[in-house]
Amino acid sequence: MLTIDLSAIQSNWLKLQSIGAGAGVAGVIKANAYGLGADQVGNALYAVGCREFFFASIDEALAARAFLSSDAIIYVLGGIRAGDERLLMESNLTPVLCSLSAINSWAEANAVLGCNASAAIKINTGMTRFGLDLREFESLCGNQNLLHAVNPVLLMSHLACADERGHPLNSQQQHSFANCTKLIGSLLPNLRFSLANSSGIFLGAPWHFDLLRPGAALYGVNPVQNDSNPMLPVLRLSLPIMQVRKLDATAAIGYGSSTTLPDGARIAVVAGGYADGLHRTLGLQPEGYLNGKLVRSVGRMSMDSTMFDISSLDLPSEQLLGLEIDVINPLLSLEYLSKKNASLGYEILTSLGAGRYPREYLAGSHNG
Ligand SMILES: *Cc1c(COP(=O)(O)O)cnc(C)c1O
C-alpha cells in the first residue's frame, strides 16, 4: 500500500507560503506530482489556496485541465514545439517560452488568431538548460513590439545549486536575475518574477521575488541539505506478505543463490520488486519495519517480489500473512533512503510512480 498524506502536502505548502511572506506559491506537479498523483495533489493544493501549477509537458497540462478548477493557471515548463501554439491557447495553458524562436512563434500565433494569450518567459542565469541567454533577453527587451505581442505575465529562471546553500552560483544567479527584472520591469510594470524552487525558498528573501515554485519540498524531500528537515513526511509504502516460510535445513535464497540462511530461519516473501521501481526506491538490499522491528531483505530482489529475513520475529506465521512490511515511513525516510543508496529524494519519488501498489490518499484536513 502506498499511502499519500494529502493533509501533510497541504501543510507543507502552507509552511512555504508563510516562509515566502507575501510571495505567491505555485505547486510544481509535473511528472504526475513526482509520482504521487497530479489529480489528488493538485486538488489538495487548490483547496488551500494554490492557483498556479507547473507541468513539464503539454500532455500533462492538457490532462490537468480536466481535473483542475478552470481558474487554475497552468504553466508548461518543458519547452513547446512550433505548431503547439493554437492548442495551448485553446486550452488556456500558459507556455514557458525558452527560446527566441518560441517567442516569435507565440507572438505570431497571437496575431494570426487574434488572441492576446499570455506566456511566461524563461531566461538562463547559470543552469544552462532551458531559457534565453542574457544577450537574447536584452535583444528581446529592445523589441517592444515583440514583447507586447507575446504578452508575458511571468519572467522566470531556475537555480542550479540551490540545495547547496553556500554555493557561489546561488548569489550569481540571483544577481543576474535581479538585473533582468529591472531591465524588463521598466517596460512591463505588471510582469511578475519567479526564481526559487524548493531549496531556493530557503536561501532567503532575495531569492523569492513574486512567485515560489516548490515541488520536492511539498512531497517531504528535505530542501535544506545537512539541516533537519523542516517539511512533514508525506509517504508510507508498505509491502504485503504473500508467503512465510521456515527453513528446515540451510538453504540458498532467490535468484543466483547469492545468500544462504540456516536451518530455522524464517523468510517473508512480499509483493513488490524491481518492476515496481523498488531498486531505485529502496536500493538493492531494502530494509523494512515489521511489527515495529527492523528487518532486512535477503537474496536478490526479483521482478515482482522481495524476500525479508524475519527470523528475529516471534509472531506465528498465520499472523504474519496479511501483515505488511513498511519500507518507507518516517523512520525509513526519503532522506535516509537517498543517502543510503546514493540517489535523490526526487528519484525515489518518481520511481514510486512505476509501482503497482494500491494507493490510499489520506484526505486533506485543510479546506481553504
Ligand atoms: C522541477 C522544477 C521546479 C521544482 O523544483 P523542486 O526542486 O522540486 O522544488 C521548479 N522550477 C522548474 C523550472 C522546474 O523544472
Short mmCIF file of C-alpha atoms and ligand atoms in Angstrom, two decimals:
data_model
loop_
_atom_site.label_atom_id
_atom_site.label_comp_id
_atom_site.label_asym_id
_atom_site.label_seq_id
_atom_site.Cartn_x
_atom_site.Cartn_y
_atom_site.Cartn_z
CA MET A 1 0.00 0.00 0.00
CA LEU A 2 1.29 3.43 -0.95
CA THR A 3 -0.23 5.91 1.46
CA ILE A 4 -0.07 9.57 0.48
CA ASP A 5 -0.95 12.08 3.15
CA LEU A 6 -2.61 14.97 1.34
CA SER A 7 -3.01 16.96 4.53
CA ALA A 8 0.77 16.80 5.06
CA ILE A 9 1.26 18.07 1.49
CA GLN A 10 -1.16 20.90 2.27
CA SER A 11 0.69 21.73 5.50
CA ASN A 12 3.97 21.78 3.60
CA TRP A 13 2.54 24.20 1.04
CA LEU A 14 1.18 26.46 3.79
CA LYS A 15 4.56 26.38 5.53
CA LEU A 16 6.31 27.52 2.34
CA GLN A 17 3.68 30.22 1.95
CA SER A 18 4.48 31.55 5.41
CA ILE A 19 8.22 31.49 4.67
CA GLY A 20 7.50 33.32 1.41
CA ALA A 21 5.95 36.13 3.43
CA GLY A 22 3.79 37.61 0.71
CA ALA A 23 5.22 35.93 -2.37
CA GLY A 24 2.79 33.73 -4.28
CA VAL A 25 3.32 29.99 -4.06
CA ALA A 26 2.73 27.71 -7.03
CA GLY A 27 2.65 23.93 -6.97
CA VAL A 28 5.02 22.04 -9.25
CA ILE A 29 3.09 18.87 -10.05
CA LYS A 30 4.90 17.70 -13.17
CA ALA A 31 5.64 14.01 -13.67
CA ASN A 32 2.29 13.18 -12.07
CA ALA A 33 3.21 15.20 -8.98
CA TYR A 34 6.56 13.40 -8.77
CA GLY A 35 4.73 10.08 -8.93
CA LEU A 36 2.20 10.84 -6.21
CA GLY A 37 -0.82 11.74 -8.38
CA ALA A 38 -1.26 15.16 -10.01
CA ASP A 39 -5.04 14.99 -9.73
CA GLN A 40 -5.20 14.33 -5.99
CA VAL A 41 -2.21 16.52 -5.14
CA GLY A 42 -3.31 19.37 -7.42
CA ASN A 43 -6.78 19.49 -5.95
CA ALA A 44 -5.49 19.27 -2.37
CA LEU A 45 -3.20 22.23 -3.09
CA TYR A 46 -6.05 24.12 -4.74
CA ALA A 47 -8.13 23.62 -1.58
CA VAL A 48 -5.55 25.53 0.49
CA GLY A 49 -5.30 28.38 -1.99
CA CYS A 50 -2.79 27.32 -4.64
CA ARG A 51 -3.86 28.69 -8.02
CA GLU A 52 -0.75 28.25 -10.17
CA PHE A 53 0.55 24.88 -11.28
CA PHE A 54 3.59 23.85 -13.27
CA PHE A 55 3.72 20.84 -15.57
CA ALA A 56 6.52 19.58 -17.79
CA SER A 57 4.70 18.70 -20.99
CA ILE A 58 1.64 19.79 -22.92
CA ASP A 59 0.13 16.33 -22.47
CA GLU A 60 0.40 16.58 -18.70
CA ALA A 61 -1.05 20.07 -18.77
CA LEU A 62 -3.94 19.12 -21.05
CA ALA A 63 -4.82 16.22 -18.78
CA ALA A 64 -4.78 18.61 -15.84
CA ARG A 65 -7.34 20.90 -17.48
CA ALA A 66 -9.86 18.11 -16.88
CA PHE A 67 -9.29 17.81 -13.13
CA LEU A 68 -8.15 21.25 -12.01
CA SER A 69 -10.61 24.07 -11.48
CA SER A 70 -10.96 26.32 -14.54
CA ASP A 71 -9.45 29.29 -12.70
CA ALA A 72 -6.18 27.40 -12.13
CA ILE A 73 -3.26 28.86 -14.07
CA ILE A 74 -1.43 26.02 -15.79
CA TYR A 75 2.14 26.50 -16.98
CA VAL A 76 4.01 24.18 -19.33
CA LEU A 77 7.70 24.13 -18.44
CA GLY A 78 9.45 21.86 -20.83
CA GLY A 79 9.59 23.96 -23.96
CA ILE A 80 6.99 23.87 -26.71
CA ARG A 81 7.24 22.87 -30.33
CA ALA A 82 6.33 25.11 -33.21
CA GLY A 83 2.72 24.38 -34.08
CA ASP A 84 1.60 23.76 -30.50
CA GLU A 85 0.57 27.38 -30.01
CA ARG A 86 -3.06 27.03 -31.06
CA LEU A 87 -3.65 24.04 -28.81
CA LEU A 88 -2.11 25.86 -25.87
CA MET A 89 -4.23 28.94 -26.50
CA GLU A 90 -7.45 26.98 -26.95
CA SER A 91 -6.85 25.11 -23.70
CA ASN A 92 -5.84 28.22 -21.80
CA LEU A 93 -2.40 26.83 -20.98
CA THR A 94 0.49 29.19 -20.36
CA PRO A 95 3.71 28.10 -22.02
CA VAL A 96 7.10 28.88 -20.55
CA LEU A 97 8.87 30.21 -23.64
CA CYS A 98 12.52 29.28 -23.61
CA SER A 99 13.93 30.49 -26.91
CA LEU A 100 13.62 33.45 -29.28
CA SER A 101 12.05 31.21 -31.89
CA ALA A 102 9.36 30.08 -29.44
CA ILE A 103 8.78 33.72 -28.51
CA ASN A 104 8.43 34.72 -32.16
CA SER A 105 6.02 31.85 -32.82
CA TRP A 106 3.89 32.81 -29.84
CA ALA A 107 3.69 36.44 -30.95
CA GLU A 108 2.81 35.34 -34.46
CA ALA A 109 0.11 32.94 -33.27
CA ASN A 110 -1.42 35.69 -31.16
CA ALA A 111 -1.52 37.92 -34.24
CA VAL A 112 -2.87 35.27 -36.63
CA LEU A 113 -5.55 34.05 -34.24
CA GLY A 114 -6.43 37.49 -32.98
CA CYS A 115 -5.59 36.44 -29.41
CA ASN A 116 -3.74 38.10 -26.61
CA ALA A 117 -2.76 34.85 -24.88
CA SER A 118 -0.22 35.24 -22.13
CA ALA A 119 3.06 33.42 -21.71
CA ALA A 120 5.93 33.06 -19.28
CA ILE A 121 9.48 33.69 -20.42
CA LYS A 122 12.41 31.76 -19.04
CA ILE A 123 15.96 33.00 -19.02
CA ASN A 124 19.16 31.13 -18.38
CA THR A 125 21.11 32.65 -15.50
CA GLY A 126 23.57 29.82 -14.97
CA MET A 127 21.95 26.40 -15.20
CA THR A 128 22.43 26.20 -18.96
CA ARG A 129 19.36 24.14 -19.67
CA PHE A 130 16.18 25.85 -20.86
CA GLY A 131 15.89 29.58 -21.35
CA LEU A 132 17.08 32.64 -23.25
CA ASP A 133 20.69 33.60 -22.81
CA LEU A 134 21.19 37.05 -21.40
CA ARG A 135 22.15 38.53 -24.72
CA GLU A 136 18.99 37.16 -26.32
CA PHE A 137 17.00 38.54 -23.41
CA GLU A 138 18.49 42.00 -23.95
CA SER A 139 17.62 41.89 -27.60
CA LEU A 140 14.05 40.91 -26.73
CA CYS A 141 13.84 43.87 -24.37
CA GLY A 142 14.97 46.08 -27.23
CA ASN A 143 11.99 44.98 -29.33
CA GLN A 144 8.93 46.48 -27.66
CA ASN A 145 6.54 45.36 -30.39
CA LEU A 146 7.57 41.75 -30.00
CA LEU A 147 7.47 41.98 -26.24
CA HIS A 148 3.92 43.27 -26.23
CA ALA A 149 2.78 40.77 -28.85
CA VAL A 150 3.97 37.93 -26.60
CA ASN A 151 2.01 39.26 -23.61
CA PRO A 152 4.38 37.98 -20.93
CA VAL A 153 2.99 37.62 -17.42
CA LEU A 154 5.93 35.92 -15.73
CA LEU A 155 9.69 36.07 -16.10
CA MET A 156 11.47 33.13 -14.56
CA SER A 157 14.79 31.40 -14.22
CA HIS A 158 15.91 28.24 -12.42
CA LEU A 159 18.63 27.72 -9.82
CA ALA A 160 21.23 25.02 -10.44
CA CYS A 161 22.68 24.60 -6.93
CA ALA A 162 20.03 25.82 -4.52
CA ASP A 163 20.37 22.68 -2.39
CA GLU A 164 23.98 23.71 -1.61
CA ARG A 165 23.41 26.77 0.48
CA GLY A 166 26.99 28.07 0.25
CA HIS A 167 27.44 27.55 -3.48
CA PRO A 168 28.59 30.78 -5.18
CA LEU A 169 26.28 30.22 -8.16
CA ASN A 170 23.27 30.95 -5.94
CA SER A 171 24.24 34.60 -5.50
CA GLN A 172 25.43 34.94 -9.07
CA GLN A 173 22.13 33.69 -10.43
CA GLN A 174 20.18 35.89 -8.02
CA HIS A 175 22.12 38.99 -9.13
CA SER A 176 21.82 38.17 -12.77
CA PHE A 177 18.08 37.55 -12.44
CA ALA A 178 17.55 40.72 -10.40
CA ASN A 179 19.27 42.75 -13.15
CA CYS A 180 16.96 41.21 -15.74
CA THR A 181 13.90 42.06 -13.64
CA LYS A 182 15.00 45.70 -13.60
CA LEU A 183 15.57 45.82 -17.32
CA ILE A 184 12.22 44.32 -18.29
CA GLY A 185 10.29 45.68 -15.31
CA SER A 186 10.55 49.22 -16.63
CA LEU A 187 8.95 48.07 -19.90
CA LEU A 188 6.25 45.83 -18.40
CA PRO A 189 5.29 47.12 -14.97
CA ASN A 190 2.80 44.30 -14.24
CA LEU A 191 5.19 41.48 -15.02
CA ARG A 192 5.83 39.02 -12.16
CA PHE A 193 9.13 37.33 -11.40
CA SER A 194 9.99 33.82 -10.21
CA LEU A 195 13.33 32.20 -9.39
CA ALA A 196 13.09 29.83 -6.42
CA ASN A 197 12.38 26.11 -6.43
CA SER A 198 12.02 24.31 -3.06
CA SER A 199 15.60 24.79 -1.90
CA GLY A 200 15.74 28.29 -3.35
CA ILE A 201 12.96 29.33 -0.98
CA PHE A 202 15.28 28.54 1.94
CA LEU A 203 18.12 30.68 0.58
CA GLY A 204 16.23 33.72 1.83
CA ALA A 205 14.03 36.62 0.78
CA PRO A 206 16.33 37.95 -2.01
CA TRP A 207 15.59 34.75 -3.93
CA HIS A 208 11.81 34.94 -3.50
CA PHE A 209 10.62 37.61 -5.95
CA ASP A 210 6.86 37.26 -6.73
CA LEU A 211 6.26 33.55 -7.15
CA LEU A 212 7.80 30.49 -5.50
CA ARG A 213 7.88 27.21 -7.43
CA PRO A 214 8.24 24.35 -4.97
CA GLY A 215 7.92 20.74 -5.98
CA ALA A 216 10.04 18.35 -3.92
CA ALA A 217 9.54 20.06 -0.55
CA LEU A 218 5.79 19.68 -0.88
CA TYR A 219 6.33 15.94 -1.03
CA GLY A 220 8.59 15.82 2.03
CA VAL A 221 12.04 15.97 0.41
CA ASN A 222 14.42 17.90 2.66
CA PRO A 223 15.13 21.25 0.95
CA VAL A 224 17.99 22.15 3.31
CA GLN A 225 20.90 19.74 2.97
CA ASN A 226 22.71 18.93 6.21
CA ASP A 227 19.99 20.55 8.31
CA SER A 228 16.98 18.92 9.90
CA ASN A 229 14.07 18.56 7.52
CA PRO A 230 11.53 21.35 8.01
CA MET A 231 8.91 19.54 5.89
CA LEU A 232 6.41 16.94 7.06
CA PRO A 233 6.72 13.39 5.75
CA VAL A 234 4.03 12.59 3.22
CA LEU A 235 4.54 8.95 2.33
CA ARG A 236 4.28 5.47 3.63
CA LEU A 237 4.99 2.45 1.46
CA SER A 238 4.27 -0.98 2.85
CA LEU A 239 4.52 -4.28 1.01
CA PRO A 240 2.13 -7.13 1.82
CA ILE A 241 3.49 -10.50 2.95
CA MET A 242 2.34 -13.12 0.43
CA GLN A 243 4.18 -16.15 1.84
CA VAL A 244 6.03 -17.05 5.03
CA ARG A 245 8.46 -19.97 5.12
CA LYS A 246 10.53 -21.54 7.84
CA LEU A 247 13.68 -23.36 6.74
CA ASP A 248 14.14 -26.93 7.94
CA ALA A 249 17.69 -27.01 6.58
CA THR A 250 20.26 -24.48 5.40
CA ALA A 251 19.02 -23.11 2.08
CA ALA A 252 20.04 -20.71 -0.66
CA ILE A 253 17.66 -17.80 -1.19
CA GLY A 254 16.47 -16.44 -4.52
CA TYR A 255 17.97 -16.00 -7.99
CA GLY A 256 21.63 -16.74 -8.26
CA SER A 257 21.67 -18.44 -4.85
CA SER A 258 23.60 -15.43 -3.67
CA THR A 259 22.79 -15.86 0.03
CA THR A 260 22.12 -18.77 2.35
CA LEU A 261 20.21 -18.82 5.61
CA PRO A 262 20.47 -21.50 8.29
CA ASP A 263 18.03 -24.13 9.46
CA GLY A 264 15.24 -22.46 11.46
CA ALA A 265 15.40 -19.11 9.67
CA ARG A 266 12.12 -17.58 8.59
CA ILE A 267 11.51 -15.66 5.40
CA ALA A 268 8.68 -13.36 4.38
CA VAL A 269 8.07 -13.01 0.64
CA VAL A 270 6.46 -9.64 -0.11
CA ALA A 271 4.80 -8.30 -3.24
CA GLY A 272 6.96 -5.62 -4.88
CA GLY A 273 10.16 -5.89 -6.88
CA TYR A 274 12.30 -4.12 -9.39
CA ALA A 275 9.45 -3.87 -11.91
CA ASP A 276 7.84 -1.57 -9.34
CA GLY A 277 10.93 0.61 -9.33
CA LEU A 278 11.89 -0.74 -5.91
CA HIS A 279 15.61 -0.97 -6.69
CA ARG A 280 15.63 2.78 -7.33
CA THR A 281 13.36 3.42 -4.39
CA LEU A 282 14.92 1.25 -1.73
CA GLY A 283 18.28 0.14 -3.08
CA LEU A 284 19.19 -3.42 -3.86
CA GLN A 285 19.05 -4.53 -0.21
CA PRO A 286 15.90 -2.99 1.24
CA GLU A 287 15.24 -2.69 4.93
CA GLY A 288 11.81 -2.62 6.46
CA TYR A 289 9.80 -2.46 9.64
CA LEU A 290 7.54 -5.33 10.53
CA ASN A 291 5.52 -5.03 13.68
CA GLY A 292 7.90 -2.33 14.90
CA LYS A 293 11.06 -4.41 14.31
CA LEU A 294 13.76 -3.69 11.75
CA VAL A 295 14.11 -6.50 9.19
CA ARG A 296 16.44 -6.81 6.22
CA SER A 297 15.89 -8.21 2.78
CA VAL A 298 17.76 -11.33 1.81
CA GLY A 299 18.89 -12.59 -1.57
CA ARG A 300 18.38 -10.73 -4.83
CA MET A 301 15.29 -8.67 -5.41
CA SER A 302 13.04 -10.30 -8.03
CA MET A 303 10.91 -8.59 -10.64
CA ASP A 304 7.68 -8.84 -8.62
CA SER A 305 8.77 -9.87 -5.15
CA THR A 306 11.38 -9.34 -2.47
CA MET A 307 12.31 -11.59 0.46
CA PHE A 308 12.95 -10.46 4.02
CA ASP A 309 14.71 -12.37 6.78
CA ILE A 310 12.19 -12.26 9.61
CA SER A 311 13.92 -14.81 11.86
CA SER A 312 14.01 -12.28 14.70
CA LEU A 313 10.22 -12.06 14.88
CA ASP A 314 8.33 -14.42 17.13
CA LEU A 315 4.83 -13.98 15.71
CA PRO A 316 3.30 -17.19 14.35
CA SER A 317 3.28 -17.49 10.56
CA GLU A 318 -0.52 -17.36 10.28
CA GLN A 319 -0.49 -13.93 11.88
CA LEU A 320 2.27 -12.69 9.60
CA LEU A 321 0.34 -13.43 6.43
CA GLY A 322 -1.66 -10.34 5.66
CA LEU A 323 0.71 -8.03 7.53
CA GLU A 324 2.75 -5.53 5.57
CA ILE A 325 6.40 -4.58 5.83
CA ASP A 326 6.93 -0.82 5.90
CA VAL A 327 9.73 0.17 3.55
CA ILE A 328 9.17 3.94 3.51
CA ASN A 329 7.90 5.59 6.67
CA PRO A 330 9.09 8.36 8.99
CA LEU A 331 11.97 6.08 10.17
CA LEU A 332 12.93 4.96 6.67
CA SER A 333 12.62 8.49 5.32
CA LEU A 334 13.32 9.74 1.81
CA GLU A 335 16.43 11.38 3.18
CA TYR A 336 17.68 8.22 4.87
CA LEU A 337 16.99 6.13 1.78
CA SER A 338 18.58 8.54 -0.66
CA LYS A 339 21.75 8.78 1.45
CA LYS A 340 21.92 5.01 1.88
CA ASN A 341 21.52 4.41 -1.84
CA ALA A 342 23.36 7.43 -3.26
CA SER A 343 20.18 8.54 -5.01
CA LEU A 344 17.98 11.62 -4.72
CA GLY A 345 14.67 12.05 -2.94
CA TYR A 346 13.37 13.13 -6.36
CA GLU A 347 14.37 9.82 -7.91
CA ILE A 348 12.77 7.84 -5.12
CA LEU A 349 9.50 9.71 -5.53
CA THR A 350 9.34 9.48 -9.30
CA SER A 351 10.29 5.80 -9.19
CA LEU A 352 7.26 5.18 -6.99
CA GLY A 353 5.13 6.14 -9.97
CA ALA A 354 6.13 2.89 -11.68
CA GLY A 355 4.89 0.77 -8.80
CA ARG A 356 1.82 -1.47 -8.93
CA TYR A 357 0.94 -0.57 -5.36
CA PRO A 358 -2.61 0.00 -4.30
CA ARG A 359 -2.85 3.65 -3.28
CA GLU A 360 -4.54 5.28 -0.40
CA TYR A 361 -4.92 9.05 -0.13
CA LEU A 362 -5.39 10.47 3.33
CA ALA A 363 -7.86 13.27 2.81
CA GLY A 364 -6.67 16.79 3.20
CA SER A 365 -7.74 18.24 6.53
CA HIS A 366 -7.40 21.80 5.27
CA ASN A 367 -10.24 23.08 3.20
CA GLY A 368 -9.09 26.54 2.35
C1 LIG B 1 11.00 20.91 -11.37
C2 LIG B 1 11.10 22.37 -11.34
C3 LIG B 1 10.81 23.08 -10.15
C4 LIG B 1 10.56 22.41 -8.83
O1 LIG B 1 11.81 22.07 -8.27
P1 LIG B 1 11.93 21.39 -6.81
O2 LIG B 1 13.38 21.32 -6.60
O3 LIG B 1 11.28 20.06 -6.92
O4 LIG B 1 11.23 22.28 -5.86
C5 LIG B 1 10.79 24.48 -10.22
N1 LIG B 1 11.08 25.12 -11.36
C6 LIG B 1 11.39 24.47 -12.51
C7 LIG B 1 11.70 25.26 -13.73
C8 LIG B 1 11.42 23.08 -12.53
O5 LIG B 1 11.75 22.45 -13.66
#
